[in-house]
Coordinates of C-alpha atoms and ligand atoms in Angstrom, one line a residue:
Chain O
X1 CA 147.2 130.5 75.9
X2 CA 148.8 130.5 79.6
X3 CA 148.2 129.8 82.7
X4 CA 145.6 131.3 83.8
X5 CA 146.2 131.5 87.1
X6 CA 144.8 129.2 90.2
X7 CA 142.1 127.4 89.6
X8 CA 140.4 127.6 92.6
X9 CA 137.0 129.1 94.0
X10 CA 138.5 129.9 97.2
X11 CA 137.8 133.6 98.0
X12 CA 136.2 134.1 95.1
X13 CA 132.4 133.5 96.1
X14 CA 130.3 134.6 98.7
X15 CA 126.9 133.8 100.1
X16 CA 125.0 136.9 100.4
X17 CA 121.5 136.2 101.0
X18 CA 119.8 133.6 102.8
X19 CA 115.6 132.3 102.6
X20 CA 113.6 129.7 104.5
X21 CA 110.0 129.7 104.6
X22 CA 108.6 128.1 107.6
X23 CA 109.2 125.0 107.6
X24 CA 106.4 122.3 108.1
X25 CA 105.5 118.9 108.9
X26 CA 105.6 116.4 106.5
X27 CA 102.8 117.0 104.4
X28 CA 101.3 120.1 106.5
X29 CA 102.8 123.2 103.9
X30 CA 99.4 125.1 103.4
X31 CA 101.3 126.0 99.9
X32 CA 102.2 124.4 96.4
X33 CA 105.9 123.0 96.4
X34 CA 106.8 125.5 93.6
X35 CA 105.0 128.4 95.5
X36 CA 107.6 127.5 98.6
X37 CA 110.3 127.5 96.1
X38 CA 109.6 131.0 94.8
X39 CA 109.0 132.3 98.7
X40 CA 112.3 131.4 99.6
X41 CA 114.2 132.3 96.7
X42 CA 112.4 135.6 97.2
X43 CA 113.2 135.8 100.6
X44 CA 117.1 135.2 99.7
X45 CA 117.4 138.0 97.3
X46 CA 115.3 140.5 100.1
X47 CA 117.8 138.9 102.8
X48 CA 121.1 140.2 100.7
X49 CA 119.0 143.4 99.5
X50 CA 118.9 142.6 95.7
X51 CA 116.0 142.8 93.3
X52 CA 115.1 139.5 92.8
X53 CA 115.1 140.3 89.1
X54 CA 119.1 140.6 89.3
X55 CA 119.2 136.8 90.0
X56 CA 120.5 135.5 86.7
X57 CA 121.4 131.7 87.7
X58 CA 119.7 128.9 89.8
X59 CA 121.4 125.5 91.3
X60 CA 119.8 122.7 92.6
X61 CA 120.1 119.0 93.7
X62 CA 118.0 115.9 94.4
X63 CA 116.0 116.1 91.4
X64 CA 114.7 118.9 92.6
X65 CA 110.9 119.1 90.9
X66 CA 111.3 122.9 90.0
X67 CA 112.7 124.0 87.0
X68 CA 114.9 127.1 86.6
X69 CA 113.5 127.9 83.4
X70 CA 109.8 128.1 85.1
X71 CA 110.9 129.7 88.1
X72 CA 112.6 132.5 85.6
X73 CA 109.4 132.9 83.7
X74 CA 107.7 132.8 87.2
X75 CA 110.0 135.8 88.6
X76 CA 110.2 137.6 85.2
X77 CA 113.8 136.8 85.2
X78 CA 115.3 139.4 82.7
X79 CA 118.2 137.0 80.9
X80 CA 118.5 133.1 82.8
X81 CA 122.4 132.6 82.8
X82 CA 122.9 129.1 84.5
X83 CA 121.0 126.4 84.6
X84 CA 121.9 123.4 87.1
X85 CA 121.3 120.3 88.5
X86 CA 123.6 118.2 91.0
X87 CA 123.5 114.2 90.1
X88 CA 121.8 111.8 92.4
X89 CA 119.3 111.9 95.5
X90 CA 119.3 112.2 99.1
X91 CA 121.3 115.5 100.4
X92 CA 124.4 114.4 98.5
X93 CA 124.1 117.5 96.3
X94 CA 123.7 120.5 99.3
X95 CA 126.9 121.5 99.1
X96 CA 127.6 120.5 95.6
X97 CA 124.9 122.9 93.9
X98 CA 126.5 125.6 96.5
X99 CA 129.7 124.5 94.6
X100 CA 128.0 124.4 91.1
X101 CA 126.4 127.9 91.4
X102 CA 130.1 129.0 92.5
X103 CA 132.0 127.3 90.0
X104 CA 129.3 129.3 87.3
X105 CA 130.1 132.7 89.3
X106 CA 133.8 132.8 89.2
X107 CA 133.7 131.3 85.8
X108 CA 131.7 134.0 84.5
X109 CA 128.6 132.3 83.3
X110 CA 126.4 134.3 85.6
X111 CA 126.7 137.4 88.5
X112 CA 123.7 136.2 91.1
X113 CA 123.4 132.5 91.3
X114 CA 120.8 130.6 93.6
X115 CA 120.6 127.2 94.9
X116 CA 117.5 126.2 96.0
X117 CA 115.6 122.8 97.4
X118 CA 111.6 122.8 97.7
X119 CA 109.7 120.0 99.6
X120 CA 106.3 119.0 99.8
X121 CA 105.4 115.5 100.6
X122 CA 101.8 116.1 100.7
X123 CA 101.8 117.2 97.3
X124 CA 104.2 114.3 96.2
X125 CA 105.4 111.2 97.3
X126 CA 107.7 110.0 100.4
X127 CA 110.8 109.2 100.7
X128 CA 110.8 106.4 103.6
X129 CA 109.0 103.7 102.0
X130 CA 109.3 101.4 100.0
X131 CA 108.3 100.7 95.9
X132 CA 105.1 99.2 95.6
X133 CA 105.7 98.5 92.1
X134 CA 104.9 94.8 91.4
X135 CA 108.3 94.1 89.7
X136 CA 111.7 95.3 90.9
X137 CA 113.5 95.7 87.9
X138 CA 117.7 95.8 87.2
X139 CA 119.6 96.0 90.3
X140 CA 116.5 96.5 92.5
X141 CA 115.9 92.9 92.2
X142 CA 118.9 92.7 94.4
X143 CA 117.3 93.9 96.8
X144 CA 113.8 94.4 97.1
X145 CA 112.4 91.3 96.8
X146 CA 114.5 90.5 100.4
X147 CA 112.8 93.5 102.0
X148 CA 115.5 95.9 101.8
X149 CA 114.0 99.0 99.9
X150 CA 114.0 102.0 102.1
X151 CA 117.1 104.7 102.6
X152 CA 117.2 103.6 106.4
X153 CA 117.5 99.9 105.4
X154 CA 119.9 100.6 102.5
X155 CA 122.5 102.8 105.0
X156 CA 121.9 100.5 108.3
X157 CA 124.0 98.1 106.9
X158 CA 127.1 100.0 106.0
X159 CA 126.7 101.5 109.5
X160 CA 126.5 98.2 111.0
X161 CA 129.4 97.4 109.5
X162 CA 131.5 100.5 110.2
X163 CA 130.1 99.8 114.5
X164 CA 131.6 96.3 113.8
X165 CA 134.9 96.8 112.7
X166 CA 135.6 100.1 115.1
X167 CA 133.8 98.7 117.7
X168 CA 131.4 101.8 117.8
X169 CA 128.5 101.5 120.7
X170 CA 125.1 102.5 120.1
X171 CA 125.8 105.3 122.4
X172 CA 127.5 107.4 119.4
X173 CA 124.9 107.4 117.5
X174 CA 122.6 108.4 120.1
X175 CA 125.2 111.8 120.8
X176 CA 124.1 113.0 117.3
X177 CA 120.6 112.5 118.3
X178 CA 120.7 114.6 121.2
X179 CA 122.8 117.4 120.1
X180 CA 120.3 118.0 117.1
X181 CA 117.5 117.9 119.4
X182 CA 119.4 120.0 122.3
X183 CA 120.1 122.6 119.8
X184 CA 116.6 122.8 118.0
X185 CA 115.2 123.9 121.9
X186 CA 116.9 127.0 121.5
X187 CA 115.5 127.3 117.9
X188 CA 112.1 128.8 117.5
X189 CA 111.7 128.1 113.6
X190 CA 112.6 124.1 114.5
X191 CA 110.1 121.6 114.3
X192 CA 111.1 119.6 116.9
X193 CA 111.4 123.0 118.9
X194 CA 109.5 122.1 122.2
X195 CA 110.0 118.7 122.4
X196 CA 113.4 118.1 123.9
X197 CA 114.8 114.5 123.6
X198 CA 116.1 112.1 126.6
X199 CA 118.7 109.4 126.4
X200 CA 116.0 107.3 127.9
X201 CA 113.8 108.7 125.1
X202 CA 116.0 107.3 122.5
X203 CA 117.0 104.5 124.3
X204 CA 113.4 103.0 124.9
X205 CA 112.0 104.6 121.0
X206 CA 111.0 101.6 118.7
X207 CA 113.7 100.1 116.1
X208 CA 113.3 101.2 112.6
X209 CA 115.9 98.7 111.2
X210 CA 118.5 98.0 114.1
X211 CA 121.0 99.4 114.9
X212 CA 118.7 102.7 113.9
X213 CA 116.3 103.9 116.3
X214 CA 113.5 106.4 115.8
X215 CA 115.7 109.2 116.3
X216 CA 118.7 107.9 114.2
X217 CA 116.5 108.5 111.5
X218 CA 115.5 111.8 110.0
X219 CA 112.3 113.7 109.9
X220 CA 110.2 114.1 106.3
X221 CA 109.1 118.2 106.0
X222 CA 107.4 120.6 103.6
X223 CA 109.3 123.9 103.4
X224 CA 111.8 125.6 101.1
X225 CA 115.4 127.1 100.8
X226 CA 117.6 129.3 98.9
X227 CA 121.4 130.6 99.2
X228 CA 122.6 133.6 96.8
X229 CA 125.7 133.5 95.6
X230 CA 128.0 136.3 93.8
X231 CA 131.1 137.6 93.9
X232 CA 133.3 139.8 96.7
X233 CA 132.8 142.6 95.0
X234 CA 129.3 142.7 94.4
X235 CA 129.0 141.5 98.2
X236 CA 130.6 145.1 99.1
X237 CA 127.2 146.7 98.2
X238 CA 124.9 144.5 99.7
X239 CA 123.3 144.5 102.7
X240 CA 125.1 141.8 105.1
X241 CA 128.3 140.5 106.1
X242 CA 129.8 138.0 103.2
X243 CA 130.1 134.2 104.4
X244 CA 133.3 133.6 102.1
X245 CA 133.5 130.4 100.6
X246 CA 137.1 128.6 101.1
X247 CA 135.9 125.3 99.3
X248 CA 133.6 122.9 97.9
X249 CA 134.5 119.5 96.6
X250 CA 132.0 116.5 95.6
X251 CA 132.2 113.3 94.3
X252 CA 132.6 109.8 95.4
X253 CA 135.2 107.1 96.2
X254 CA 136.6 104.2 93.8
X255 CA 133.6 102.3 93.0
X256 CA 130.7 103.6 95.5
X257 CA 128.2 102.9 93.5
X258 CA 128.7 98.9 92.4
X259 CA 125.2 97.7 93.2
X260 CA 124.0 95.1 95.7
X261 CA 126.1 96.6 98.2
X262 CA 129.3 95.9 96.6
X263 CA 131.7 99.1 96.9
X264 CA 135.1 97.5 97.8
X265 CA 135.3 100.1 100.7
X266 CA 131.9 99.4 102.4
X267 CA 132.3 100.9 105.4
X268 CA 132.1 104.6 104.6
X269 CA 130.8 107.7 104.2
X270 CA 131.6 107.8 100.7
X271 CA 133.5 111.4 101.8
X272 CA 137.3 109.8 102.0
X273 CA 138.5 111.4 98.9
X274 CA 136.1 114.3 99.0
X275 CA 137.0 115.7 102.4
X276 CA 141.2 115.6 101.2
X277 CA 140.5 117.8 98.1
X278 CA 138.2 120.0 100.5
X279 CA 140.8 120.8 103.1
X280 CA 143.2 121.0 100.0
X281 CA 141.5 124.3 98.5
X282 CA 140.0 125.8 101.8
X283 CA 143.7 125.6 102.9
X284 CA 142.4 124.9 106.3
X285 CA 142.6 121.7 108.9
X286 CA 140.2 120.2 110.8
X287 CA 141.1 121.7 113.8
X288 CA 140.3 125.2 112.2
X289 CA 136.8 124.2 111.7
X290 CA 134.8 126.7 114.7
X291 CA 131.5 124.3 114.0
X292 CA 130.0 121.8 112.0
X293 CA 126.5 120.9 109.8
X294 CA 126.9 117.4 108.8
X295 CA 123.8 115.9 106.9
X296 CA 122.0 113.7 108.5
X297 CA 120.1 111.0 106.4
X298 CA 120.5 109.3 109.7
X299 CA 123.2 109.5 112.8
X300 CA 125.2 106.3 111.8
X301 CA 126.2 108.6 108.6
X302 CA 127.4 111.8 110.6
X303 CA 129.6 109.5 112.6
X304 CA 131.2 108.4 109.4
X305 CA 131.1 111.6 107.9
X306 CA 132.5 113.0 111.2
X307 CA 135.7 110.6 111.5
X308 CA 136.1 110.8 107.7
X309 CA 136.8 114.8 107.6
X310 CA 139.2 113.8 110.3
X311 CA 137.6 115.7 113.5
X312 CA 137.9 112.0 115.0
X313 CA 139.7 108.6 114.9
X314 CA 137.6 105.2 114.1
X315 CA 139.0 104.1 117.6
X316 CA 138.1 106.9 119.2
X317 CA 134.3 107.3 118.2
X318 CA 133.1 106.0 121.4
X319 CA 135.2 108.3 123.9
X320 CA 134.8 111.4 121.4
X321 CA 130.8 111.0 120.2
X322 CA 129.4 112.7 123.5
X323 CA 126.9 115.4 123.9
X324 CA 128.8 117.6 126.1
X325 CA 131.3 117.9 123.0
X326 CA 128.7 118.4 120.5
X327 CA 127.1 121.1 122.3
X328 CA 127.0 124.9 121.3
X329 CA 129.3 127.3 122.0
X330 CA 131.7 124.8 124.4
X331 CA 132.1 122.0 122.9
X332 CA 135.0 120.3 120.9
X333 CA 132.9 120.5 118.1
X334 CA 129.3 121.9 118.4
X335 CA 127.7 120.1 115.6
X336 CA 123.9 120.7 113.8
X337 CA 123.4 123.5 115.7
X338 CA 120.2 124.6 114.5
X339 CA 118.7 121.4 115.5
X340 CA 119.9 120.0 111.6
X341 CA 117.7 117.1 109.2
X342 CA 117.1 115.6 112.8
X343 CA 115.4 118.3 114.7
X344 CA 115.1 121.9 112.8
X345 CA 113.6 120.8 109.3
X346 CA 114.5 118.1 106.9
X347 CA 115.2 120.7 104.0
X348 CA 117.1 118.2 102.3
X349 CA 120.3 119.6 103.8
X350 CA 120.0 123.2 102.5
X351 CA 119.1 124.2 106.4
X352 CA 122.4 123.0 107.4
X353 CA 124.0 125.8 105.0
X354 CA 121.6 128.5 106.1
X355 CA 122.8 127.7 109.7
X356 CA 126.6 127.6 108.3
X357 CA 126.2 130.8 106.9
X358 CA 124.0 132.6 110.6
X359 CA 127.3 131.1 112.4
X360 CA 129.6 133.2 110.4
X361 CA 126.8 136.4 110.9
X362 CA 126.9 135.9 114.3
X363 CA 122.8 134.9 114.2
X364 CA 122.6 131.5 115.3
X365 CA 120.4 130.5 117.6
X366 CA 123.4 128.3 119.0
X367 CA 125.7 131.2 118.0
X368 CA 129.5 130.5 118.2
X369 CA 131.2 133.0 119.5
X370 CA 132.8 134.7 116.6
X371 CA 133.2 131.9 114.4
X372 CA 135.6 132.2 111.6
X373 CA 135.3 128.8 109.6
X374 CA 132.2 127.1 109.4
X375 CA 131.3 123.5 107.6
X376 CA 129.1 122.1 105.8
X377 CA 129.1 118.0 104.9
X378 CA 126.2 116.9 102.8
X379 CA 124.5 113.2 101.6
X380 CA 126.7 110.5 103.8
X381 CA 126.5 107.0 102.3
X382 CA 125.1 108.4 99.0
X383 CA 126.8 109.0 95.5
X384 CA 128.4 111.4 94.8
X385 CA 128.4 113.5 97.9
X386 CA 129.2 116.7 98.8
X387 CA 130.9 119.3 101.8
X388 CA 132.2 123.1 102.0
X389 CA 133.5 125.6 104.1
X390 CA 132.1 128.9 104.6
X391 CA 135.0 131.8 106.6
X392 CA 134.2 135.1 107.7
X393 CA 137.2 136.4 105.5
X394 CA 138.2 135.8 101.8
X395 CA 141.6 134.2 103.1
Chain W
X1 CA 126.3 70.4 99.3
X2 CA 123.5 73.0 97.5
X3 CA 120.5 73.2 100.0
X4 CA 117.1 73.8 98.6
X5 CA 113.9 74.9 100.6
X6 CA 111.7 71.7 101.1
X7 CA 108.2 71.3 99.1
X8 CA 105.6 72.7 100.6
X9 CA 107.9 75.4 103.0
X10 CA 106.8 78.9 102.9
X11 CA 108.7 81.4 101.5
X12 CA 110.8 83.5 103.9
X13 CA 108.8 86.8 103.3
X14 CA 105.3 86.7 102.3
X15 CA 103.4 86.9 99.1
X16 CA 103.5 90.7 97.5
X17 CA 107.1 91.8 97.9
X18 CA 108.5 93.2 94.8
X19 CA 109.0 90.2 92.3
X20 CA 113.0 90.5 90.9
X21 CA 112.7 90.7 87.0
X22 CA 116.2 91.7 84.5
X23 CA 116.2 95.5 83.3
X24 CA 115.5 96.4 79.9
X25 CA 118.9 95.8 78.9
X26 CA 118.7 92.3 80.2
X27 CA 122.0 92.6 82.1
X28 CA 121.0 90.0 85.2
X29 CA 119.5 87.8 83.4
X30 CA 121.9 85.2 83.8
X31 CA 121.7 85.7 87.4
X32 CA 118.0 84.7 87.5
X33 CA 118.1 81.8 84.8
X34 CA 120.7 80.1 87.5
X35 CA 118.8 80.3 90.6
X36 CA 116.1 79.1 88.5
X37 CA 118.8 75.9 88.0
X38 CA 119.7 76.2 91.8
X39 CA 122.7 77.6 90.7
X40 CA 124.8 81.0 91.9
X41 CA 126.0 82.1 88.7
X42 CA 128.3 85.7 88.9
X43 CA 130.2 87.7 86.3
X44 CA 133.7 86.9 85.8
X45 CA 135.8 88.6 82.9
X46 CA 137.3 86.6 80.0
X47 CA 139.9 88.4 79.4
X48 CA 141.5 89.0 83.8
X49 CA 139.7 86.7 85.7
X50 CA 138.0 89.1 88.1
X51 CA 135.2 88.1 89.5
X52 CA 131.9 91.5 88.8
X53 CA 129.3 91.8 91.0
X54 CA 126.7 93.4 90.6
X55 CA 126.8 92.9 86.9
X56 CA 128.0 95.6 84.4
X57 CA 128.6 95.6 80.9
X58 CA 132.0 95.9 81.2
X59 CA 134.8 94.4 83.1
X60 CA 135.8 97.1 86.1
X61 CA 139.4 96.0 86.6
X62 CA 140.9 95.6 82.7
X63 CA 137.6 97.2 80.7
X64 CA 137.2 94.1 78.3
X65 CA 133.5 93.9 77.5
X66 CA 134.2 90.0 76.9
X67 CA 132.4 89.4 80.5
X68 CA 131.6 85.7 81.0
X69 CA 129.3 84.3 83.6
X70 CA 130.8 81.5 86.1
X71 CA 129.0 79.2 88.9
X72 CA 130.5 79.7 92.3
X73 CA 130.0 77.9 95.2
X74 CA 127.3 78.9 96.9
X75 CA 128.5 79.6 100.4
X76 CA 130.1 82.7 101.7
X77 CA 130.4 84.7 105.4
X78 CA 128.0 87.2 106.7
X79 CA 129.8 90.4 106.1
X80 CA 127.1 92.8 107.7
X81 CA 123.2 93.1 108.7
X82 CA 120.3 94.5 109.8
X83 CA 117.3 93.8 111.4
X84 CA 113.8 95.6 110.0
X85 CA 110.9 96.3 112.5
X86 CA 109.1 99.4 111.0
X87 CA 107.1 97.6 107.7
X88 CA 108.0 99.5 104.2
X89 CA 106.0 97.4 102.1
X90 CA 102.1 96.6 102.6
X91 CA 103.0 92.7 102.2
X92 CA 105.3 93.0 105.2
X93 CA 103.0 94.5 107.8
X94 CA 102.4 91.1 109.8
X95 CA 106.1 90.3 109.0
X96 CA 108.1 92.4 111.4
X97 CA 110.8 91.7 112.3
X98 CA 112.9 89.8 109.5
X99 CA 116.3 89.8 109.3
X100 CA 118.9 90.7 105.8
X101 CA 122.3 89.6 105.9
X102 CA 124.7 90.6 103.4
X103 CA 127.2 88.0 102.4
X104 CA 130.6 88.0 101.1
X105 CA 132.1 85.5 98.5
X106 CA 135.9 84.8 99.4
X107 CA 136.3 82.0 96.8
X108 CA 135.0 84.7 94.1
X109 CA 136.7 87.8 94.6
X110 CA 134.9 88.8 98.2
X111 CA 132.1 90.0 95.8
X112 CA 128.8 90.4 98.2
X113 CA 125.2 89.8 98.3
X114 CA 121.7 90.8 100.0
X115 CA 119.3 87.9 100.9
X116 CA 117.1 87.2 104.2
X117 CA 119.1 84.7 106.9
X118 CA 116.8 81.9 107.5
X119 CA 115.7 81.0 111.3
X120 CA 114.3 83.0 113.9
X121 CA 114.1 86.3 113.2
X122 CA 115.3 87.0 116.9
X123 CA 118.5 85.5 117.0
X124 CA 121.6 86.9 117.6
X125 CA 123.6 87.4 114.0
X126 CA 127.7 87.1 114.7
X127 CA 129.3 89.2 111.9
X128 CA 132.1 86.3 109.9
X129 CA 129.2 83.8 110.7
X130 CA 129.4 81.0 107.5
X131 CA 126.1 80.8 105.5
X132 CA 125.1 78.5 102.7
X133 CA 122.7 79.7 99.9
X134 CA 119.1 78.4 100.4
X135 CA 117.1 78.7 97.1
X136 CA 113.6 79.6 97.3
X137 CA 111.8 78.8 94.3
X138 CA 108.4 81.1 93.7
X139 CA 107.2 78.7 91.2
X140 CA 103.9 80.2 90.7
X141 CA 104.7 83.5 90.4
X142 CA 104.2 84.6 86.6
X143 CA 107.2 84.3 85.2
X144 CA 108.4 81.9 87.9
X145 CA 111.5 83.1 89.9
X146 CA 114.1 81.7 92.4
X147 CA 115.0 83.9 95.4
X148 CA 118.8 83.4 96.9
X149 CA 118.6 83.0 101.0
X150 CA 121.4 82.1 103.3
X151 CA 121.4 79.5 106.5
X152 CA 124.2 79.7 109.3
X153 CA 126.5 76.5 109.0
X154 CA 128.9 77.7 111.4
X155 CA 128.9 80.7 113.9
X156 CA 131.8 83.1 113.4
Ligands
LIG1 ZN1 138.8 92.1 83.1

């Protein structure tokens, strides 16, 4: 046996469909959570022109609740390929099932993959509270029994951290804020569409655990997403423009998970290591990057994730976090520009990928103008996390 | 000097938070049968000398699974923090705001950890700050437990 040539995805996978089904308020989805699910996988293989009986592979992340196996009986899926699901919760896994579902695509394993995240918090449970079980078992008693038990709490304090050392005002985080909810004005499908945000707004909004306010913190919603995936050449006969995929990469740094709060590098995004072997396969640099989607669990983690894929210097967060360079099509680097977790639709992330991929159509409602390389960073301060980079051309 | 909470002084959060208890595997017990003893007791491996926390069952730096457990001195240097106002938990709705510190070891391998910093919930928390462990016993909690809290000795 040889070498079988470069192992790499770049080129080798394109997105070629895109679903969303409205997307709600938390709890508000007049629908069942798996119903969503099927809607917008649906949706995705209509978008790209394929019969949805084609799709032979599904991806997903977050312990997604909805099974490939029933979805494929659902569907009437002729012959389920791939079946797949991206460790751990949060959004760490947005770009990593995109990555999963390409990985099965060039490797063979199946022709139309889709990755897919369903919410519905009426149905289920939420996500920013904390257990009310009576005992906090393992490493939990750690930390719940000191009152530290919800994502905002768990991620304040790495951020508080990271504004400590780099001197980072509160001002930065307030940037990310805005530009989501500058950009979600412009975007009718947003749920924060209508209701534009002041720095007064923020500035005078109640403390959820300092240094997050209100709006550092995302929104909880009931929707649904799906991306199809296949190859260049089965792109050719479908019905819009491939978004080519230059890279994923996932995973997470030297010891990010050591529990009560013990990673030796605290500070972080958890995307050091990540965002290197990301650049390495896209074969691209930072400043190539026409416009970002990073995740946002909450702002404190964009600003990590943001100086970690290099776009900006830990000393120079509070010159470079600004909304005039955030902002669609002029700035240095417009940034969520659908309005992201923040202001469009907490999706879990996959939102930020449909927007990745309408940059490089051209159908953005904070369009670009004729973006080549678009980004995607997914999960900050989770493990293992996730990014990718979507290009207009193969190479 | 090893502080203790006086008889008779409220715990720092009220009843109905989350009680800590060992997993299944029993890995922190020893952690809980020292506070129980007033006592801060961490891993540290047999076989290096590195100090583990949180526990695991096997030694991060030269993968012995001959992991002791050692008593350190229970004092260490607010490393970061965070001040809760929105309530996640039922018991803490008339107990907003509070404040969690998380404090480093340096005399044990810098290894951290979460507890409540005692005092007014207001006050200003400086970041290198020196804390000493506060023990707060929940004797009649079934089985009884021993919660690990910090108090500022000397502002950083
Ligand atoms: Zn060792």
């Amino acid at each position: 046996m040889g070498d079988t040539g470069e192992r790499t995805i770049r080129g080798k996978v394109a997105i070629v469909g895109i679903g969303e089904t409205t997307y709600y308020k938390r709890g508000a989805a007049p629908d069942a959570e798996f119903k969503l699910g099927l809607e917008a996988i649906m949706r995705a293989a209509d978008d790209a022109g394929l019969p949805v009986r084609d799709i032979d592979g599904f991806a997903s992340f977050s312990n997604d609740r909805n099974d490939p196996p029933r979805i494929a009986s659902a569907l009437g899926i002729r012959d389920l390929k791939f079946s797949n699901m991206f460790w751990g919760g949060g959004g760490g896994g947005g770009s990593g099932a995109i990555g999963n579902a390409a990985a099965a695509i060039v490797s063979g394993y199946a022709d139309y993959v889709v990755a897919y995240r369903s919410l519905a918090q009426g149905q289920f449970g939420r996500f920013g509270q904390g257990s009310q079980a009576p005992k906090a078992a393992g490493a939990m008693g750690f930390t719940q029994p000191y009152g530290l038990m919800s994502p905002a709490q768990n991620f304040a304090m790495r951020v508080r951290r990271f504004m400590h050392q780099h001197s980072v005002g509160q001002e930065a985080l307030r940037a990310v804020a805005m530009a989501s909810y500058t950009h979600a004005q412009t975007n009718p499908r947003a749920v924060m569409h209508g209701r534009p945000l002041t720095e007064e707004d923020y500035d005078n909004s109640r403390w959820i655990v300092e240094p997050f306010h209100l709006f550092d913190c995302c929104q909880e919603n009931d929707g649904a997403a799906a991306i199809l995936l296949t190859t260049p050449e089965r792109a050719r006969d479908l019905q819009h423009k491939p978004a080519y995929l230059l890279a994923t990469a996932q995973g997470s740094d030297y010891r990010q998970a050591a529990t009560a709060h013990n990673a030796p590098d605290y500070a972080t995004s958890n995307f050091k290591t990540v965002a290197q072997r990301l650049y390495e396969m896209a074969q691209v640099a930072p400043g190539d990057v026409d416009v970002l989607q990073s995740y946002e669990n909450f702002t404190g983690g964009v600003m990590m994730s943001i100086v970690e894929h290099g776009f900006c210097d830990p000393v120079d967060v509070n010159d470079f976090f600004t909304l005039d360079n955030f902002t669609a099509p002029k700035g240095k680097l417009p940034l969520n520009t659908s309005g992201g977790n923040l202001a469009e639709c907490y999706m879990h992330g996959l939102e930020l990928v449909t927007e990745a991929v309408k940059q490089i159509r051209g159908k953005s409602p904070n369009q670009i103008p004729d973006a080549k390389v678009s980004m995607v960073t997914s999960g900050p301060m989770v493990q293992p996390v996730s990014s990718m980079i979507l290009a207009s051309e193969p190479s | 000097m090893t502080s203790t909470v006086e008889p008779g002084t409220e715990p720092y959060l009220p009843p109905g938070m989350p009680e800590p208890a060992p997993g299944g595997d029993g890995l922190e017990a020893p952690y809980w049968e020292g506070t129980r003893a007033h006592e801060l007791r961490v891993q540290r491996c047999n076989a290096c000398e590195t100090y583990q926390w949180g526990p695991e069952w096997v030694c991060h730096a030269c993968l012995s699974f001959d992991l002791g457990w050692t008593t350190v001195e229970p004092q260490g240097r607010v490393y970061s923090w965070e001040r809760p106002w929105y309530p996640v938990h039922p018991a803490l709705k008339d107990r907003v705001p509070y404040l969690i510190v998380l404090v480093e070891l340096p005399h044990a391998g810098n290894i951290r950890m979460v507890g409540n910093l005692l005092g007014d919930p207001l006050q200003e928390v400086v970041i290198g700050s020196e804390v000493e462990a506060v023990f707060e016993d929940h004797d009649e909690a079934d089985p009884p437990f021993t919660l690990v809290q910090w108090r500022v000795t000397e502002e950083g």
